[in-house]
Short mmCIF file of C-alpha atoms in Angstrom, two decimals:
data_model
loop_
_atom_site.label_atom_id
_atom_site.label_comp_id
_atom_site.label_asym_id
_atom_site.label_seq_id
_atom_site.Cartn_x
_atom_site.Cartn_y
_atom_site.Cartn_z
CA MET A 1404 0.00 0.00 0.00
CA SER A 1405 2.74 2.44 0.93
CA ASP A 1406 4.61 1.79 -2.33
CA LYS A 1407 1.71 2.63 -4.56
CA ILE A 1408 0.22 5.49 -2.69
CA GLU A 1409 2.57 8.24 -1.72
CA LYS A 1410 0.29 10.85 -0.32
CA HIS A 1411 -2.77 9.61 1.35
CA ARG A 1412 -5.34 12.30 1.79
CA ASP A 1413 -7.91 11.31 4.26
CA GLY A 1414 -11.36 12.42 3.09
CA MET A 1415 -10.22 13.27 -0.40
CA ILE A 1416 -8.68 11.74 -3.47
CA ILE A 1417 -5.79 9.48 -2.71
CA LYS A 1418 -2.78 10.33 -4.80
CA ASP A 1419 -1.39 7.52 -6.84
CA LYS A 1420 2.22 7.53 -8.00
CA ASN A 1421 1.13 7.24 -11.63
CA SER A 1422 -1.79 9.62 -11.26
CA THR A 1423 -1.93 12.57 -13.61
CA ALA A 1424 -4.69 14.37 -11.76
CA LYS A 1425 -3.87 18.02 -11.39
CA MET A 1426 -6.47 19.06 -8.86
CA GLU A 1427 -4.70 17.56 -5.91
CA VAL A 1428 -3.10 19.25 -2.95
CA GLU A 1429 -0.67 17.69 -0.59
CA ILE A 1430 -1.80 16.70 2.81
CA ASN A 1431 0.63 14.49 4.58
CA GLU A 1432 -0.95 13.08 7.64
CA VAL A 1433 -3.70 10.52 7.78
CA LYS A 1434 -5.43 9.50 10.92
CA THR A 1435 -8.25 7.04 10.52
CA GLU A 1436 -9.31 4.20 12.70
CA GLY A 1437 -7.92 1.13 11.00
CA ASP A 1438 -6.95 0.69 7.37
CA TYR A 1439 -9.09 0.94 4.23
CA LYS A 1440 -10.69 -2.49 4.48
CA LYS A 1441 -11.74 -1.88 8.03
CA CYS A 1442 -12.63 1.73 7.40
CA PRO A 1443 -15.29 2.40 4.76
CA VAL A 1444 -15.51 6.12 5.55
CA TYR A 1445 -12.65 8.57 5.45
CA ILE A 1446 -12.86 11.59 7.68
CA TYR A 1447 -10.68 14.58 6.97
CA HIS A 1448 -10.30 16.16 10.38
CA ASP A 1449 -8.65 19.37 9.20
CA TRP A 1450 -11.88 20.46 7.55
CA CYS A 1451 -14.32 18.99 10.08
CA LYS A 1452 -16.16 21.55 12.22
CA LYS A 1453 -17.73 19.00 14.58
CA CYS A 1454 -21.36 19.90 13.80
CA GLY A 1455 -22.52 16.34 14.49
CA ILE A 1456 -24.71 15.93 11.39
CA CYS A 1457 -22.94 12.79 10.09
CA VAL A 1458 -23.22 10.99 13.42
CA GLU A 1459 -26.87 12.01 13.86
CA PHE A 1460 -28.05 10.87 10.43
CA CYS A 1461 -25.96 7.72 9.96
CA PRO A 1462 -28.77 5.18 9.44
CA THR A 1463 -26.94 2.24 11.01
CA GLY A 1464 -24.88 3.89 13.71
CA ALA A 1465 -21.52 3.14 12.15
CA LEU A 1466 -20.29 6.59 13.11
CA ALA A 1467 -19.92 7.93 16.61
CA SER A 1468 -18.49 11.09 18.10
CA LYS A 1469 -15.55 11.46 20.43
CA PRO A 1470 -15.94 13.53 23.62
CA ASP A 1471 -14.73 16.63 21.76
CA GLY A 1472 -17.44 16.15 19.11
CA SER A 1473 -15.28 14.92 16.23
CA PRO A 1474 -16.66 11.86 14.42
CA TYR A 1475 -14.93 8.51 14.00
CA VAL A 1476 -15.87 5.15 12.56
CA LYS A 1477 -17.02 3.14 15.54
CA ALA A 1478 -18.47 0.09 13.81
CA PRO A 1479 -17.07 -0.30 10.26
CA GLU A 1480 -18.92 -3.59 9.75
CA LYS A 1481 -22.24 -1.77 10.10
CA CYS A 1482 -21.59 0.59 7.19
CA ILE A 1483 -23.96 0.00 4.27
CA HIS A 1484 -22.20 2.44 1.89
CA CYS A 1485 -25.21 4.70 1.52
CA GLU A 1486 -22.93 7.75 1.32
CA LEU A 1487 -25.40 9.84 3.29
CA CYS A 1488 -22.63 11.17 5.54
CA ASP A 1489 -20.69 12.16 2.43
CA ARG A 1490 -23.67 14.05 1.01
CA LEU A 1491 -24.78 15.64 4.28
CA CYS A 1492 -21.36 16.81 5.40
CA PRO A 1493 -21.40 20.63 5.04
CA ASP A 1494 -17.61 20.82 5.16
CA PHE A 1495 -16.70 18.22 2.48
CA ALA A 1496 -14.78 16.41 5.21
CA ILE A 1497 -16.12 12.87 4.63
CA THR A 1498 -15.59 10.50 1.74
CA GLY A 1499 -17.73 7.42 1.71
CA ALA A 1500 -15.71 4.77 -0.07
CA LYS A 1501 -17.72 2.68 -2.47
CA ARG A 1502 -17.84 -1.03 -2.04
CA MET B 260 -7.33 -2.02 -4.07
CA LYS B 261 -10.04 0.42 -4.96
CA ILE B 262 -9.13 4.01 -4.40
CA PRO B 263 -11.94 6.18 -3.12
CA GLN B 264 -12.37 9.18 -5.35
CA LYS B 265 -14.45 12.12 -4.32
CA ARG B 266 -15.69 13.64 -7.54
CA VAL B 267 -16.91 16.72 -5.71
CA HIS B 268 -13.34 17.83 -5.26
CA LYS B 269 -12.87 18.11 -8.99
CA PHE B 270 -15.00 21.26 -8.92
CA LEU B 271 -13.71 22.81 -5.71
CA ARG B 272 -10.89 25.30 -5.22
CA HIS B 273 -9.80 23.12 -2.35
CA GLY B 274 -6.14 23.96 -2.48
CA LYS B 275 -6.77 27.62 -1.76
CA LYS B 276 -10.00 28.37 0.00
CA PHE B 277 -10.74 25.51 2.36
CA PRO B 278 -11.87 25.01 5.08
CA HIS B 279 -14.69 27.36 4.17
CA VAL B 280 -15.97 30.26 6.29
CA TRP B 281 -19.46 28.91 6.98
CA CYS B 282 -20.37 28.18 10.59
CA PRO B 283 -20.47 24.61 11.94
CA GLY B 284 -23.70 22.95 10.82
CA CYS B 285 -24.57 25.55 8.16
CA SER B 286 -26.50 23.98 5.28
CA ASN B 287 -24.74 25.98 2.58
CA GLY B 288 -22.04 23.35 2.25
CA ILE B 289 -24.64 20.62 1.77
CA VAL B 290 -26.35 22.65 -0.96
CA LEU B 291 -23.00 23.32 -2.64
CA GLY B 292 -22.33 19.58 -2.62
CA ALA B 293 -25.74 18.93 -4.20
CA ILE B 294 -25.13 21.53 -6.93
CA ILE B 295 -21.71 20.08 -7.73
CA ARG B 296 -23.05 16.54 -7.89
CA ALA B 297 -25.86 17.68 -10.21
CA VAL B 298 -23.37 19.45 -12.49
CA ASP B 299 -21.11 16.41 -12.47
CA GLU B 300 -24.03 14.12 -13.31
CA LEU B 301 -25.01 16.35 -16.24
CA GLY B 302 -21.44 16.24 -17.51
CA TYR B 303 -21.00 19.99 -17.81
CA GLU B 304 -17.46 21.27 -18.16
CA LYS B 305 -16.18 23.84 -15.70
CA ASP B 306 -15.94 26.43 -18.46
CA ASP B 307 -19.57 25.91 -19.48
CA MET B 308 -20.80 26.95 -16.08
CA ALA B 309 -21.13 30.43 -14.64
CA MET B 310 -22.05 30.93 -11.02
CA VAL B 311 -23.24 34.39 -10.05
CA SER B 312 -24.05 35.61 -6.57
CA GLY B 313 -24.71 38.74 -4.56
CA ILE B 314 -23.78 39.28 -0.94
CA GLY B 315 -24.55 36.99 1.96
CA CYS B 316 -23.60 33.69 3.50
CA SER B 317 -24.94 31.65 0.62
CA SER B 318 -23.54 34.12 -1.88
CA ARG B 319 -20.07 33.23 -0.66
CA MET B 320 -20.48 29.99 -2.62
CA PRO B 321 -18.81 31.02 -5.92
CA VAL B 322 -15.58 31.57 -4.03
CA TYR B 323 -15.27 27.83 -3.47
CA VAL B 324 -16.14 26.43 -6.88
CA ASP B 325 -13.90 26.34 -9.90
CA PHE B 326 -16.50 27.51 -12.47
CA ASN B 327 -16.64 30.94 -14.07
CA THR B 328 -17.70 32.94 -11.05
CA LEU B 329 -19.03 36.42 -10.43
CA HIS B 330 -19.48 37.88 -6.96
CA THR B 331 -21.55 41.02 -7.29
CA LEU B 332 -23.58 43.67 -5.47
CA HIS B 333 -26.11 42.86 -2.78
CA GLY B 334 -29.33 41.72 -4.44
CA ARG B 335 -28.14 42.42 -7.99
CA ALA B 336 -26.93 38.93 -8.87
CA LEU B 337 -29.85 38.36 -11.25
CA ALA B 338 -29.14 41.55 -13.15
CA TYR B 339 -25.54 40.49 -13.72
CA ALA B 340 -26.62 36.95 -14.58
CA THR B 341 -29.08 38.30 -17.17
CA GLY B 342 -26.17 40.15 -18.78
CA VAL B 343 -23.99 37.02 -18.81
CA LYS B 344 -26.78 34.96 -20.33
CA MET B 345 -27.56 37.53 -23.04
CA VAL B 346 -23.93 37.68 -24.11
CA LYS B 347 -23.33 33.94 -23.91
CA PRO B 348 -26.67 32.15 -24.40
CA GLU B 349 -24.98 28.74 -24.57
CA MET B 350 -23.55 29.08 -21.06
CA ASN B 351 -25.30 27.48 -18.09
CA VAL B 352 -25.79 30.36 -15.70
CA CYS B 353 -26.55 29.51 -12.10
CA VAL B 354 -27.43 32.16 -9.54
CA VAL B 355 -26.95 31.34 -5.88
CA THR B 356 -28.71 33.69 -3.56
CA GLY B 357 -30.09 33.91 -0.07
CA ASP B 358 -33.61 34.76 1.06
CA GLY B 359 -32.84 38.37 1.93
CA ASP B 360 -30.68 38.86 -1.13
CA SER B 361 -33.35 37.60 -3.53
CA THR B 362 -36.67 38.66 -1.99
CA ALA B 363 -35.93 41.89 -0.16
CA ILE B 364 -32.98 43.71 -1.67
CA GLY B 365 -33.19 42.03 -5.08
CA GLY B 366 -36.95 41.48 -5.08
CA ASN B 367 -37.57 43.44 -8.26
CA HIS B 368 -34.79 41.69 -10.12
CA LEU B 369 -36.30 38.34 -9.15
CA ILE B 370 -39.80 39.10 -10.39
CA HIS B 371 -38.64 40.66 -13.64
CA ALA B 372 -36.21 37.85 -14.43
CA ALA B 373 -39.11 35.46 -13.82
CA ARG B 374 -41.44 37.54 -16.00
CA ARG B 375 -38.98 37.48 -18.92
CA ASN B 376 -38.48 33.73 -18.56
CA ILE B 377 -34.76 34.01 -19.22
CA ASP B 378 -32.91 30.71 -18.98
CA LEU B 379 -31.30 31.06 -15.56
CA THR B 380 -31.18 28.59 -12.70
CA VAL B 381 -31.75 30.37 -9.42
CA ILE B 382 -31.04 28.55 -6.19
CA VAL B 383 -32.48 30.40 -3.22
CA ILE B 384 -31.07 29.16 0.06
CA ASN B 385 -33.68 30.13 2.60
CA ASN B 386 -32.33 30.21 6.15
CA ASN B 387 -34.99 32.63 7.47
CA ILE B 388 -32.52 35.35 8.44
CA TYR B 389 -29.75 37.64 7.18
CA GLY B 390 -26.84 35.62 8.54
CA MET B 391 -23.72 37.38 7.35
CA THR B 392 -24.76 40.96 8.07
CA GLY B 393 -25.56 40.25 11.72
CA GLY B 394 -28.88 38.48 12.07
CA GLN B 395 -31.44 41.04 10.88
CA TYR B 396 -34.92 39.70 10.12
CA SER B 397 -35.63 38.94 6.48
CA PRO B 398 -38.91 38.66 4.51
CA THR B 399 -38.94 34.93 5.25
CA THR B 400 -38.46 35.14 9.03
CA PRO B 401 -41.62 33.48 10.43
CA THR B 402 -44.06 35.76 12.26
CA GLY B 403 -43.29 35.82 15.97
CA ASP B 404 -39.69 34.69 15.60
CA PHE B 405 -36.72 36.61 16.94
CA ALA B 406 -33.86 38.25 15.12
CA THR B 407 -31.34 40.82 16.28
CA THR B 408 -33.55 43.61 14.85
CA THR B 409 -36.78 42.11 16.24
CA PRO B 410 -35.89 41.48 19.90
CA TYR B 411 -39.59 41.35 20.85
CA GLY B 412 -40.66 39.12 17.99
CA ASN B 413 -41.30 39.70 14.32
CA ILE B 414 -44.76 41.03 13.38
CA ASP B 415 -44.32 40.89 9.60
CA PRO B 416 -46.12 38.19 7.60
CA VAL B 417 -43.93 35.78 5.65
CA PHE B 418 -43.07 35.80 1.97
CA ASP B 419 -43.61 32.51 0.16
CA ILE B 420 -40.77 32.51 -2.38
CA CYS B 421 -42.26 29.75 -4.53
CA LYS B 422 -45.67 31.46 -4.82
CA LEU B 423 -43.95 34.76 -5.60
CA ALA B 424 -41.94 33.19 -8.41
CA GLU B 425 -44.94 31.32 -9.75
CA GLY B 426 -47.01 34.51 -9.75
CA ALA B 427 -44.25 36.39 -11.53
CA GLY B 428 -44.18 33.83 -14.32
CA ALA B 429 -41.35 31.42 -13.54
CA THR B 430 -41.66 28.22 -15.54
CA PHE B 431 -39.92 25.86 -13.13
CA VAL B 432 -40.52 26.26 -9.41
CA ALA B 433 -39.47 23.73 -6.79
CA ARG B 434 -38.88 23.60 -3.08
CA THR B 435 -36.73 21.18 -1.16
CA THR B 436 -34.67 21.13 2.01
CA ALA B 437 -31.05 20.62 2.89
CA TYR B 438 -31.97 17.41 4.72
CA HIS B 439 -33.49 15.88 1.55
CA VAL B 440 -30.16 16.12 -0.19
CA VAL B 441 -30.70 13.40 -2.79
CA GLU B 442 -33.98 15.00 -3.84
CA ALA B 443 -32.27 18.39 -3.90
CA GLN B 444 -29.63 17.03 -6.25
CA SER B 445 -32.22 15.60 -8.66
CA ILE B 446 -34.32 18.79 -8.57
CA ILE B 447 -31.27 20.97 -9.24
CA LYS B 448 -30.38 18.70 -12.13
CA GLN B 449 -33.87 19.12 -13.62
CA ALA B 450 -33.68 22.87 -13.05
CA PHE B 451 -30.43 23.00 -15.04
CA GLU B 452 -31.99 21.01 -17.85
CA HIS B 453 -35.12 23.19 -17.95
CA LYS B 454 -35.19 25.84 -20.69
CA GLY B 455 -36.50 28.95 -19.02
CA PHE B 456 -36.42 30.62 -15.64
CA SER B 457 -36.09 27.95 -12.99
CA ILE B 458 -36.07 28.66 -9.28
CA VAL B 459 -35.32 26.16 -6.53
CA GLU B 460 -35.94 27.19 -2.94
CA ILE B 461 -33.84 25.16 -0.53
CA VAL B 462 -34.90 25.44 3.09
CA SER B 463 -31.73 25.45 5.13
CA ALA B 464 -30.58 25.68 8.71
CA CYS B 465 -28.74 28.56 10.35
CA PRO B 466 -28.02 27.03 13.76
CA VAL B 467 -25.62 29.72 14.90
CA ILE B 468 -27.77 32.86 14.55
CA TYR B 469 -31.39 31.96 13.76
CA GLY B 470 -31.26 28.70 15.69
CA LYS B 471 -29.68 30.26 18.73
CA LEU B 472 -32.02 33.28 18.86
CA ASN B 473 -35.10 31.09 18.51
CA LYS B 474 -33.93 28.15 20.61
CA LYS B 475 -34.17 25.69 17.73
CA GLY B 476 -31.28 23.60 18.99
CA ASP B 477 -28.13 22.56 17.18
CA ALA B 478 -27.68 21.69 13.52
CA PRO B 479 -28.92 18.06 13.72
CA ALA B 480 -32.03 19.23 15.62
CA MET B 481 -32.82 21.81 12.94
CA MET B 482 -32.36 19.18 10.22
CA ARG B 483 -34.69 16.80 12.05
CA ASP B 484 -37.21 19.65 12.12
CA MET B 485 -36.95 19.92 8.31
CA LYS B 486 -37.45 16.19 8.00
CA GLU B 487 -40.71 16.41 9.96
CA ARG B 488 -42.11 19.59 8.44
CA ALA B 489 -41.38 19.12 4.74
CA ILE B 490 -44.16 17.07 3.12
CA PRO B 491 -44.07 15.81 -0.50
CA VAL B 492 -46.35 17.85 -2.79
CA LYS B 493 -48.91 15.11 -3.46
CA ALA B 494 -49.30 14.27 0.23
CA PHE B 495 -49.40 17.96 1.10
CA GLU B 496 -52.38 18.61 -1.20
CA LYS B 497 -54.44 16.07 0.70
CA LEU B 498 -53.88 17.70 4.09
CA THR B 499 -56.70 19.67 5.70
CA PRO B 500 -55.95 23.29 6.77
CA GLU B 501 -55.74 22.15 10.41
CA GLN B 502 -53.20 19.49 9.57
CA VAL B 503 -51.05 21.86 7.54
CA GLY B 504 -50.01 24.05 10.49
CA ASN B 505 -46.36 24.98 10.06
CA LYS B 506 -45.68 22.30 7.45
CA TYR B 507 -44.65 23.08 3.90
CA SER B 508 -44.60 21.20 0.62
CA ARG B 509 -41.49 19.92 -1.09
CA GLY B 510 -40.99 18.79 -4.65
CA ILE B 511 -41.57 20.32 -8.07
CA LEU B 512 -44.46 22.79 -7.81
CA VAL B 513 -44.51 24.23 -11.35
CA ASN B 514 -43.01 22.85 -14.56
CA ILE B 515 -44.40 24.42 -17.73
CA LYS B 516 -43.06 25.57 -21.10
CA LYS B 517 -43.03 29.14 -22.36
CA PRO B 518 -40.94 30.99 -24.98
CA GLU B 519 -37.48 31.61 -23.63
CA TYR B 520 -36.04 35.13 -23.64
CA THR B 521 -32.62 34.66 -25.28
CA ALA B 522 -34.17 32.46 -28.00
CA GLU B 523 -36.79 35.11 -28.72
CA TYR B 524 -34.11 37.78 -28.77
CA THR B 525 -31.99 35.81 -31.24
CA LYS B 526 -35.06 35.30 -33.43
CA LEU B 527 -35.78 39.01 -33.40
CA MET B 528 -32.19 39.87 -34.26
CA ASP B 529 -32.18 37.40 -37.15
CA SER B 530 -35.40 38.84 -38.54
CA LEU B 531 -33.89 42.33 -38.53
CA GLN B 532 -30.79 41.35 -40.53
CA PRO B 533 -30.75 42.69 -44.11
CA GLN B 534 -32.06 40.01 -46.45
CA LYS B 535 -30.79 39.26 -49.96
CA GLY B 536 -32.34 41.67 -52.39
CA ASP B 537 -32.87 44.40 -49.78
CA LYS B 538 -31.46 47.79 -50.59
#
């Protein structure tokens, strides 16, 4: 994984070594709970404003909030890939990975 | 391994302008996401799109998208957009405006753009208050509600933006909410495809000013409120006046065909060209 993907942007497009996409910016750090297989939803914490909408409207309860209000993937196996958190996030801070 | 790609980011100026200035829980970001998804679904290029706005929270939107953008005077977005559309009739012109921007300060521009039936897509984000300028009451602040300029409650009756647009002659009128984001995306898509003046009112939440002054709770609570109060058009028609209460309809309210302004203008110009044999 680390060979192929140099810069891993949590919540956004992941930069591939061979990618020619020009719209990408560099964001170095990634902090998600578990790796991609375990984590169907990427949360980009730099843009998150902790409004709580994603946690509230997650239909299966896969997301939960930490004591400071920031969301994390609590139960990745519950995720049904509906992408509602992705659509309802006002800050473009969540990417729902497709199955 | 599949790499998750967020197509939304293709249209955002995310290297420069993010995170955006909107408050936590503001619906403007959700609406922007819906607009971008609709544009992406329709396959429009960035250069084919023009986004015009006035002043306000919602009118900050063109700053974040990588279309042709125009950030203009308070309330005058439609006047500028009319100019853009007349010069470049093939361009998809989208006007993003707030409730105060479109119905109070730019009220006349709204009704006359609707009367002409010029092919613009107007997205009115209705958060019931002037957010950016400090929380003054707007024409859509419900009667009895509080704003910074109505500390004892608002006594003005409410403007219904959809009825106003319909009365003025708009050919595509729809209302949806920020909670019903999938519906919003499909309605915006239809509004873009419609030839003529199309207006989409999107009821949105302002948890930081309007919500706080009126004790509506946080952003999720305001979105739950939308979920309960917005009724689909067909179901809404069956409700008795007692059942209606503070509920409102959502969906496409008007969708008719009328001659479009730039097409008529082009026709007129063609007819006035000197013909062969004319002296």
